[in-house]
Short mmCIF file of C-alpha atoms and ligand atoms in Angstrom, two decimals:
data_model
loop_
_atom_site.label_atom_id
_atom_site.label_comp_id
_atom_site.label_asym_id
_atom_site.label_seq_id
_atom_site.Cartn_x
_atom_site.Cartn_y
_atom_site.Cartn_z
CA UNK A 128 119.54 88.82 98.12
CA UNK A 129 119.68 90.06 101.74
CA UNK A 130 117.36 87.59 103.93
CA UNK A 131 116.17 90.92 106.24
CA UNK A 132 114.45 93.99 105.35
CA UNK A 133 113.66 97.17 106.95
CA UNK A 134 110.00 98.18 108.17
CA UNK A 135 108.75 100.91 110.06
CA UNK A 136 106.55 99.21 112.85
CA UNK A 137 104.64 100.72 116.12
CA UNK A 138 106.19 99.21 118.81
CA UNK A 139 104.51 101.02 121.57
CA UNK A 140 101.83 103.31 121.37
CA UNK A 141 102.94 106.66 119.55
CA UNK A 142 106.14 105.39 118.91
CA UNK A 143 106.97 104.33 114.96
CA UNK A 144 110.71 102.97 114.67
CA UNK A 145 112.99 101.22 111.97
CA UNK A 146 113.75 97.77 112.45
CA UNK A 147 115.21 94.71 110.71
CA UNK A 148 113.36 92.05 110.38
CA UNK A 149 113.81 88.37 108.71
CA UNK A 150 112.14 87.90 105.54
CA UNK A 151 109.61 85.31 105.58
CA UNK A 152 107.96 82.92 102.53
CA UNK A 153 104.12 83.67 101.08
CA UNK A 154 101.94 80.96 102.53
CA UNK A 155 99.35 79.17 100.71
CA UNK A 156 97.43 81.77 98.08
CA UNK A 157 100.09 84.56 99.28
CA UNK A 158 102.58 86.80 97.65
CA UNK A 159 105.76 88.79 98.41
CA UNK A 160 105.56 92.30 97.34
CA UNK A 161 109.00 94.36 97.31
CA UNK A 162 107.51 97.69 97.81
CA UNK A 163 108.24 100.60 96.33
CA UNK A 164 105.74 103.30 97.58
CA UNK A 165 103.10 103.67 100.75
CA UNK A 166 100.81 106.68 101.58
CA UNK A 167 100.46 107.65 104.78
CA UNK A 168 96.52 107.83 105.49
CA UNK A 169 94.95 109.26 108.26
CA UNK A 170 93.39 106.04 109.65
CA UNK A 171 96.89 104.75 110.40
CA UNK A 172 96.40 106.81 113.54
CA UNK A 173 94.44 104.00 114.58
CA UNK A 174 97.71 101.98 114.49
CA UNK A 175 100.59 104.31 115.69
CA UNK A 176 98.11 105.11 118.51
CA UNK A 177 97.39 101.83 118.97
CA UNK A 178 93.09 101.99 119.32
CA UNK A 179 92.54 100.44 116.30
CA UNK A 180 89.70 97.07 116.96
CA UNK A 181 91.76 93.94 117.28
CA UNK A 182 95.31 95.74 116.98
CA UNK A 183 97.87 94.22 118.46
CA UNK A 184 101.69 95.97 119.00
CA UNK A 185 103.97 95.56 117.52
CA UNK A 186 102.82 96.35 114.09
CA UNK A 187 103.89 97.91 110.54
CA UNK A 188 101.43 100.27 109.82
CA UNK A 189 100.26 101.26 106.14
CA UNK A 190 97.62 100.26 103.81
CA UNK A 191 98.77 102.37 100.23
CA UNK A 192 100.81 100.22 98.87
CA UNK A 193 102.69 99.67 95.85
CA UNK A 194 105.32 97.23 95.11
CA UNK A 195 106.57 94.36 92.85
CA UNK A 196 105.44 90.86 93.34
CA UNK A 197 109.08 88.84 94.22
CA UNK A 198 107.39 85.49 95.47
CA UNK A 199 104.37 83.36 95.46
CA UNK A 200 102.68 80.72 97.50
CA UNK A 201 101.53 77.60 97.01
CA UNK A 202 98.16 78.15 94.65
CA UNK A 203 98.80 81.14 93.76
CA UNK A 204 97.82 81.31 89.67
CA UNK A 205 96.36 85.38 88.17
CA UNK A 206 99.87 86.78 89.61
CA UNK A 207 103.41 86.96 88.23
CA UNK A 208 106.55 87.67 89.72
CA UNK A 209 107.70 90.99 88.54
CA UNK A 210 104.07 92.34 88.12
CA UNK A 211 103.57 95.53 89.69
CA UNK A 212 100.15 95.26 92.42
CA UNK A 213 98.83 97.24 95.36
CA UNK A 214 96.97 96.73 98.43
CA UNK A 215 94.55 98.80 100.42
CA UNK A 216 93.02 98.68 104.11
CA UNK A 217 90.54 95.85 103.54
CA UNK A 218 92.83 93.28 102.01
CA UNK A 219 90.75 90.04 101.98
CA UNK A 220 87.68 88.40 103.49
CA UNK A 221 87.11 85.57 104.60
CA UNK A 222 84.10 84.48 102.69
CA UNK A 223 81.87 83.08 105.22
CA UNK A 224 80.40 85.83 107.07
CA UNK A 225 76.67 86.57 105.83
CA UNK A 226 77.89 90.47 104.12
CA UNK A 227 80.76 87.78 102.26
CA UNK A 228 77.94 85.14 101.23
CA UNK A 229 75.74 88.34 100.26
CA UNK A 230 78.04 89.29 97.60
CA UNK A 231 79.20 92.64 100.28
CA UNK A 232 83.10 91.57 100.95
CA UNK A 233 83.89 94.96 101.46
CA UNK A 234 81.64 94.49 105.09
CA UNK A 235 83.22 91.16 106.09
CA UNK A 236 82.86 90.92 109.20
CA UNK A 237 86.19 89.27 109.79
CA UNK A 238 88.40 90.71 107.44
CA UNK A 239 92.71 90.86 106.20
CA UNK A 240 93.23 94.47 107.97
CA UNK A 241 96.49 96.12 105.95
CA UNK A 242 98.47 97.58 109.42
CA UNK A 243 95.86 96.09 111.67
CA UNK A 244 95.27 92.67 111.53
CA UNK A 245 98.87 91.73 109.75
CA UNK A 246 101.61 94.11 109.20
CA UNK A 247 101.22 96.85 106.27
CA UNK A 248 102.99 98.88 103.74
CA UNK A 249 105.45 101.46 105.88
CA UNK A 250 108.33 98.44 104.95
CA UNK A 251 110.66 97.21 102.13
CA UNK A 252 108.70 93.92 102.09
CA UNK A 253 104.95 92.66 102.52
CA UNK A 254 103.50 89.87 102.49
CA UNK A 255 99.20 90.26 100.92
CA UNK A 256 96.78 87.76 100.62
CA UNK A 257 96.78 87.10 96.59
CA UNK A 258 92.67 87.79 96.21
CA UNK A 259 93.17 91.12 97.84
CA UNK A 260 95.60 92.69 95.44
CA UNK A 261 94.56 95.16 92.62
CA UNK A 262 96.94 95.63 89.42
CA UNK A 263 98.49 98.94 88.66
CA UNK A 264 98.17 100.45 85.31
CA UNK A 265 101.09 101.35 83.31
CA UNK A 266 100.13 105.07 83.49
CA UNK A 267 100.48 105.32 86.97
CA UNK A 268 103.77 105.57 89.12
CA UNK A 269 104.22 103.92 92.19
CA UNK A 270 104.43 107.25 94.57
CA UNK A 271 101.31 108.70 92.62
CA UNK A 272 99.16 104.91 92.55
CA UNK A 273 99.62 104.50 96.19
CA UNK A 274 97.05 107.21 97.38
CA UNK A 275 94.51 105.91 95.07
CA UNK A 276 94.10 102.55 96.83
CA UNK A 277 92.92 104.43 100.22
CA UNK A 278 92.45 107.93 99.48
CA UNK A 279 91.31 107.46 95.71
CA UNK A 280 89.08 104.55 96.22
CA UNK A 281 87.47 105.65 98.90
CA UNK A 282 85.80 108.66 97.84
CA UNK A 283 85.80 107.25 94.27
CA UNK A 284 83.51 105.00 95.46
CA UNK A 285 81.52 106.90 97.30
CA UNK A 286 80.60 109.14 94.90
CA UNK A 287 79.62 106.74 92.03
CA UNK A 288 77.89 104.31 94.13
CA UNK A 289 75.95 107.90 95.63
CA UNK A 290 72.84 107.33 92.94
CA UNK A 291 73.87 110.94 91.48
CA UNK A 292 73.66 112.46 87.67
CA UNK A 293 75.63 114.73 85.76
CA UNK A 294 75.33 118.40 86.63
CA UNK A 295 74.24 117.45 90.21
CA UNK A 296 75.01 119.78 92.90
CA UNK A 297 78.03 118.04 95.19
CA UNK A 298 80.22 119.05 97.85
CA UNK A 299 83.14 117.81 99.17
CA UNK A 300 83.99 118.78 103.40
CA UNK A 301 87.65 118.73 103.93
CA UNK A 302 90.44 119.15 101.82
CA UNK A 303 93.20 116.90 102.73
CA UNK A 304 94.16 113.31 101.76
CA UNK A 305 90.94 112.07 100.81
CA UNK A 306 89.42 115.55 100.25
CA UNK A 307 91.18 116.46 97.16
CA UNK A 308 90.73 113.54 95.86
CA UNK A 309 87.24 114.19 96.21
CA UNK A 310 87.85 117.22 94.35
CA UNK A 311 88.82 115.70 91.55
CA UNK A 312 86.74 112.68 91.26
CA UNK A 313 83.74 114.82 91.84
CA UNK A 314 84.36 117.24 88.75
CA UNK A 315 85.01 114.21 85.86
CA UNK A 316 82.28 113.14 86.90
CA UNK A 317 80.57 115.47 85.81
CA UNK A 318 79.15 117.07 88.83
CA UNK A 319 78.82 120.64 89.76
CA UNK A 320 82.07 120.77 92.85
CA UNK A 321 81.79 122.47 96.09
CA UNK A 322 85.38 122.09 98.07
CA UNK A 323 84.51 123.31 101.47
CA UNK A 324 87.50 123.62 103.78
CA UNK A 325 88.94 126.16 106.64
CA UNK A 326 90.81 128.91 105.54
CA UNK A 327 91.61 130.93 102.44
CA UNK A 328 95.14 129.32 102.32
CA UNK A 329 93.24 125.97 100.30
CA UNK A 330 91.32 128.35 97.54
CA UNK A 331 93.22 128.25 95.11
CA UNK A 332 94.55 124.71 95.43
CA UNK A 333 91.07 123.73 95.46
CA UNK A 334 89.97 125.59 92.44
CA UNK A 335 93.31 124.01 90.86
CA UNK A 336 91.69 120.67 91.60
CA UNK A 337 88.34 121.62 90.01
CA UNK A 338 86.34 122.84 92.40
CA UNK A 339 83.91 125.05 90.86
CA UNK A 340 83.65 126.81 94.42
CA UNK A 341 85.29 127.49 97.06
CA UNK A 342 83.82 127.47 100.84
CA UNK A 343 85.70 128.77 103.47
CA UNK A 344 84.16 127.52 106.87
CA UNK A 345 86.53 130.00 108.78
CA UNK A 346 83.81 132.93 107.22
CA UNK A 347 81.09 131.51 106.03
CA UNK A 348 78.10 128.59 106.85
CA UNK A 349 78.58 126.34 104.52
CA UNK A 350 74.70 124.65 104.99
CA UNK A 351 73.66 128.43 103.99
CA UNK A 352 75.85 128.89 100.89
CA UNK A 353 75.08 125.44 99.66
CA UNK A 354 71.06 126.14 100.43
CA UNK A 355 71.66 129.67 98.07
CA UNK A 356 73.19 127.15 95.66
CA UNK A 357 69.68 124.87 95.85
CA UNK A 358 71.34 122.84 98.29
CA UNK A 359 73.66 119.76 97.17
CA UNK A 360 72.18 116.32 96.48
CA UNK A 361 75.56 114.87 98.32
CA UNK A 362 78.03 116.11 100.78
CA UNK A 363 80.72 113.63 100.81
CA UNK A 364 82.28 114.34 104.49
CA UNK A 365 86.06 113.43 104.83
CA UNK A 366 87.13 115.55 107.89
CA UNK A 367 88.11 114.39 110.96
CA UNK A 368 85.86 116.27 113.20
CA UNK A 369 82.40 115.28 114.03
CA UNK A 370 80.74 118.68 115.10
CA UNK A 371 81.93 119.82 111.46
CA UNK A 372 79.60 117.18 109.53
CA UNK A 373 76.63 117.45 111.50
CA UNK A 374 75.31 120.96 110.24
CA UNK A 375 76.00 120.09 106.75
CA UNK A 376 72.26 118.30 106.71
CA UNK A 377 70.93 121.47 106.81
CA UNK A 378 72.79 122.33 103.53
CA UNK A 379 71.24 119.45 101.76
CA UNK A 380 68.53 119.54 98.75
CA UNK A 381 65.54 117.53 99.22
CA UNK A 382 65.91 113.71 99.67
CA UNK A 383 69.67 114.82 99.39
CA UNK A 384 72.56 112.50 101.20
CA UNK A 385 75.53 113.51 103.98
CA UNK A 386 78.27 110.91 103.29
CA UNK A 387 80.27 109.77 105.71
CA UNK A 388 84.02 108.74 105.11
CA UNK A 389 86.22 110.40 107.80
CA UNK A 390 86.02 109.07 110.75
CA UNK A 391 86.40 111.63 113.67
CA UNK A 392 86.51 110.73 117.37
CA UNK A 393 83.75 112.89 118.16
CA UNK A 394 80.45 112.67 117.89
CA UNK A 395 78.71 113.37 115.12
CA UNK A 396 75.43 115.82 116.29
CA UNK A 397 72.59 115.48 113.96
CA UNK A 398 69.33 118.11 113.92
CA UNK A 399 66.19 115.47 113.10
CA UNK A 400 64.42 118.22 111.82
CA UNK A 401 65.81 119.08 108.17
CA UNK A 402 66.42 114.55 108.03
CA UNK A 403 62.85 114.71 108.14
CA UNK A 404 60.84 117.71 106.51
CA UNK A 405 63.20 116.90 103.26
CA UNK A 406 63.68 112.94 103.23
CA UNK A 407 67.73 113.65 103.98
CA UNK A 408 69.70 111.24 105.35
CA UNK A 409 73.57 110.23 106.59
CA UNK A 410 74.99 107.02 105.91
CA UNK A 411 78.94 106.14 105.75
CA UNK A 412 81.00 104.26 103.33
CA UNK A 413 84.05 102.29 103.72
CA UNK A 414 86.60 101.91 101.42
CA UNK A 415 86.14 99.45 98.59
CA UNK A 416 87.29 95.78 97.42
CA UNK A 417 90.52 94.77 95.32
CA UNK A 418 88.33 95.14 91.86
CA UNK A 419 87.20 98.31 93.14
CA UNK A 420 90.90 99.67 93.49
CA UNK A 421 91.32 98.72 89.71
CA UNK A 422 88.22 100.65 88.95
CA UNK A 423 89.76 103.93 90.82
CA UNK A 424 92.96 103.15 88.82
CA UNK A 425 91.72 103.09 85.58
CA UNK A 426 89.36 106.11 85.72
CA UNK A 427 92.30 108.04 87.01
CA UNK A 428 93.99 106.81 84.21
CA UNK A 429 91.55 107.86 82.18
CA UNK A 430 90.65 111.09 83.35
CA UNK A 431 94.41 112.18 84.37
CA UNK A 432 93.61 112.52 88.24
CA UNK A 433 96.52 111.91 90.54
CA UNK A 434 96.82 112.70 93.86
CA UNK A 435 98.95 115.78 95.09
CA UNK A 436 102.30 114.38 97.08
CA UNK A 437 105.20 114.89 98.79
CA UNK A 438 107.72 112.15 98.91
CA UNK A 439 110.07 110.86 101.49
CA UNK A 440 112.33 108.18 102.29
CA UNK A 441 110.75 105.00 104.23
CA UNK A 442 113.10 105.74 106.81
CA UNK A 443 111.60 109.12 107.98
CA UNK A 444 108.41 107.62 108.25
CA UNK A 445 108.00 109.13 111.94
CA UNK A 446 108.18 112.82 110.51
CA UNK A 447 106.38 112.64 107.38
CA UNK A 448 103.31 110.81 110.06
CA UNK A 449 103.79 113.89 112.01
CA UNK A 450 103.59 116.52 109.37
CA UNK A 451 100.25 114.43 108.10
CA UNK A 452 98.56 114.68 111.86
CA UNK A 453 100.17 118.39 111.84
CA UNK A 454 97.49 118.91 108.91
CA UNK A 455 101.05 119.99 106.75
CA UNK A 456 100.59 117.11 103.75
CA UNK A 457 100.00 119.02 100.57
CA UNK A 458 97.91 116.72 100.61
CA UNK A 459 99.44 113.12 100.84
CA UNK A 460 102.65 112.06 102.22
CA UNK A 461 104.44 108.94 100.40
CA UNK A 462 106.88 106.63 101.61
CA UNK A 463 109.18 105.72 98.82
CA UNK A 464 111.83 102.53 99.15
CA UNK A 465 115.04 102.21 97.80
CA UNK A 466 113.36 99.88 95.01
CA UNK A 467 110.79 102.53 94.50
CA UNK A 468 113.30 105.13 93.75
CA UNK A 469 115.15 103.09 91.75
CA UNK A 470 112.02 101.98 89.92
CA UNK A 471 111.55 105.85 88.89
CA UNK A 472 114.89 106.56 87.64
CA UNK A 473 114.43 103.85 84.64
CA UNK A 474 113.15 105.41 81.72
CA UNK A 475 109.17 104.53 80.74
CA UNK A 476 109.64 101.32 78.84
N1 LIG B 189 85.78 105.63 105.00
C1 LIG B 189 86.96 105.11 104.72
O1 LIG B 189 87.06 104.02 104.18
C2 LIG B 189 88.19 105.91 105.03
C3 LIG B 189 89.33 105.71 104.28
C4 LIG B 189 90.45 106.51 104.54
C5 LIG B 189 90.41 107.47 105.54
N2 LIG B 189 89.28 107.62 106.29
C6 LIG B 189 89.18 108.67 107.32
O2 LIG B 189 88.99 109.90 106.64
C7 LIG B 189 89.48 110.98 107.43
C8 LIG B 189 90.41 111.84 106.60
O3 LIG B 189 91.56 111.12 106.24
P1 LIG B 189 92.72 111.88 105.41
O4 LIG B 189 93.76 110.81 105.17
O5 LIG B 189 92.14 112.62 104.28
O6 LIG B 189 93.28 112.90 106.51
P2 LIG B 189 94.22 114.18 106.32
O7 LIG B 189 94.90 114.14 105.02
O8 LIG B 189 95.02 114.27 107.57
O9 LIG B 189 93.18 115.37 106.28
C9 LIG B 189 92.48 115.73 107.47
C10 LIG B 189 91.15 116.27 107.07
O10 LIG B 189 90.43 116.63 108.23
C11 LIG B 189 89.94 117.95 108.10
N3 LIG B 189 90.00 118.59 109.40
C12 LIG B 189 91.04 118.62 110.26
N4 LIG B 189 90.70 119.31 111.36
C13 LIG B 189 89.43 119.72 111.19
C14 LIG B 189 88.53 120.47 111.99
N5 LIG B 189 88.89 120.94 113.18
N6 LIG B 189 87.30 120.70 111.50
C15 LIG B 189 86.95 120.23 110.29
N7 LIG B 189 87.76 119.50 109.49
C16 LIG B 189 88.98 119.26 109.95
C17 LIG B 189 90.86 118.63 107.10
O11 LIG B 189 90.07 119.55 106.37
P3 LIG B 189 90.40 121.11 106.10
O12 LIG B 189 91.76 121.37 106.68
O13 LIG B 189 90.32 121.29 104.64
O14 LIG B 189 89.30 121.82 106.79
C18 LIG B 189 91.25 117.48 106.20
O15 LIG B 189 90.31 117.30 105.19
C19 LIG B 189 90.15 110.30 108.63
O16 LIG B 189 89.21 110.32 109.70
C20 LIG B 189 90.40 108.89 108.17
O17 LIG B 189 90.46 107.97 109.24
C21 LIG B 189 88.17 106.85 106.04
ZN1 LIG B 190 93.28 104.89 104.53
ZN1 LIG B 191 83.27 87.84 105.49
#
């Protein structure tokens, strides 16, 4: 076996480039993934632009990952070698903070960062912290798992942890990466789907998805067609604009709930006056834990969602990035390896 591997790593702000790089051993409760498959996520801005809290360059970007576990350190006993695992943004905590002693590890306040705090998925190799690893179901490829454990799990979880029942009224802003996920998730589970989004061009894809309706921003309000709807007991936001999100309180039901996942640069303006003659409110929601990814998994499993994708080699990481920032993805981009395309040709055992 070749003692380098190739990874895709910022090296200066805005610039992603392939190197070589040694391959190094799992350390105590680590393991080796071979990977065969990372999305590329908005958030990884963060990285390639090098803002993200605590960054430093260079780094390997990436927090969709997929891969094959090749090597494990010392104490390392619920994973085999050859079992197929991912790993998302928050990839372990370090169990001392008070959200970790509060049973809230997803709010650790000192967490594993995937493509922050150590390098991340847009590489042949990583190396993941053991307890923040999530097994991949059998039903899943690699290229279609790997959105799920950003993308997937983060509006997955939004939605079911949202307090909302069948038939409810719930709209999804922004149909991208995590917005057609969104889609999805919202209709099996059994909620009546807005897909709000600029432009006619995402209609039909978002009908495809299950969106019961279409809202195109580029015509219409969107607070005023959900309020002729009886206004939406959720909005789940996932664009990346902040003056987008704020009006959507005024589309609301009663006591119902903006949801913050995307996380624009901008500020997000908020009119007190329909948060408080209505009991509305705004909160956010990041991401989930390791047992939460398996959660996302299996549903999709269950209910046959995967994401939409477009595949490319790990070495063109730079231009599938740019076509994702461009607003191009239909709707996630996916590094795939040489092991990950060889993984696909075998037939389904
Ligand atoms: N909370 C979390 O844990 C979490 C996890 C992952 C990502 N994120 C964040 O979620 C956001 C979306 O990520 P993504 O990977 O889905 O990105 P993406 O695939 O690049 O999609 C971009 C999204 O932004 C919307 N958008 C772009 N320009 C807009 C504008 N001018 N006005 C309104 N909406 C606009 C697009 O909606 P339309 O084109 O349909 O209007 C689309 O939904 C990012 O901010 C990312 O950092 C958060
Ligand atoms: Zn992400
Ligand atoms: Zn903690």
């Amino acid at each position: 076996m070749k003692n380098t591997y190739k990874a895709v790593e910022v090296s200066a702000p805005g610039l992603l480039r392939v190197v070589e790089r040694p391959i190094s051993e799992p350390g105590a409760g680590q393991v080796r993934i071979r990977v065969e498959a990372c999305g590329i996520c908005h958030t990884d801005a963060a990285t390639v632009m090098g803002v993200y809290p605590g960054l430093t360059l260079p780094r390997v970007p990436g927090h969709e990952v997929v891969g094959r576990i090749e090597a494990l350190g010392s104490g390392v006993s619920k994973w085999k070698i050859g079992q197929r695992v991912g790993v998302g943004l928050i990839a372990g905590e370090d169990g001392a903070c008070e959200p970790c002693r509060r049973g809230d590890s997803v709010n650790c306040q000192n967490p594993v960062i995937s493509g922050v705090t150590v390098d991340g998925g847009y590489a042949e190799v990583m190396i993941a912290e053991a307890r923040g690893i999530a097994s991949i179901p059998d039903e899943l490829n690699s290229a279609e798992a790997a959105p799920l454990l950003c993308a997937g799990i983060t509006t997955y979880n939004a939605l079911r942890n949202a307090g909302l029942r069948g038939g409810d009224l719930v709209a999804v802003q922004g149909i991208g990466g995590l917005g057609h996920l969104g889609v999805q998730f919202a209709r099996h589970l059994g909620f009546r789907t807005v897909a709000i989004g600029r432009g006619r061009e995402k209609e039909k894809l978002a009908k495809d998805l299950g969106a019961h309706v279409y809202i195109d921003v580029t015509v219409e309000d969107a607070a005023a067609v959900l309020q002729r709807m009886g206004g939406a007991r959720a909005i789940l936001a996932t664009g990346t604009r902040g003056d987008a999100m704020g009006p959507l309180v005024s589309g609301l039901a009663v006591r119902g709930k903006l949801i913050v996942v995307g996380v624009p640069q901008d500020q997000i303006g908020l009119n007190a006056f329909p948060l408080v003659f209505g009991g509305r409110s705004v909160y956010g929601s990041l991401t989930g834990t390791a047992i939460d990814q398996e959660d996302t998994l299996a549903f999709s499993a269950l209910e046959n969602i995967r994401p939409m994708i477009e595949t490319v080699p790990l070495e063109q990481a730079a231009d599938a990035y740019a076509r994702m920032m461009q607003g191009k993805a239909r709707f996630r981009m996916v590094l795939v390896t040489k092991d990950g395309i060889a993984q696909s040709a075998k037939p389904a055992a």
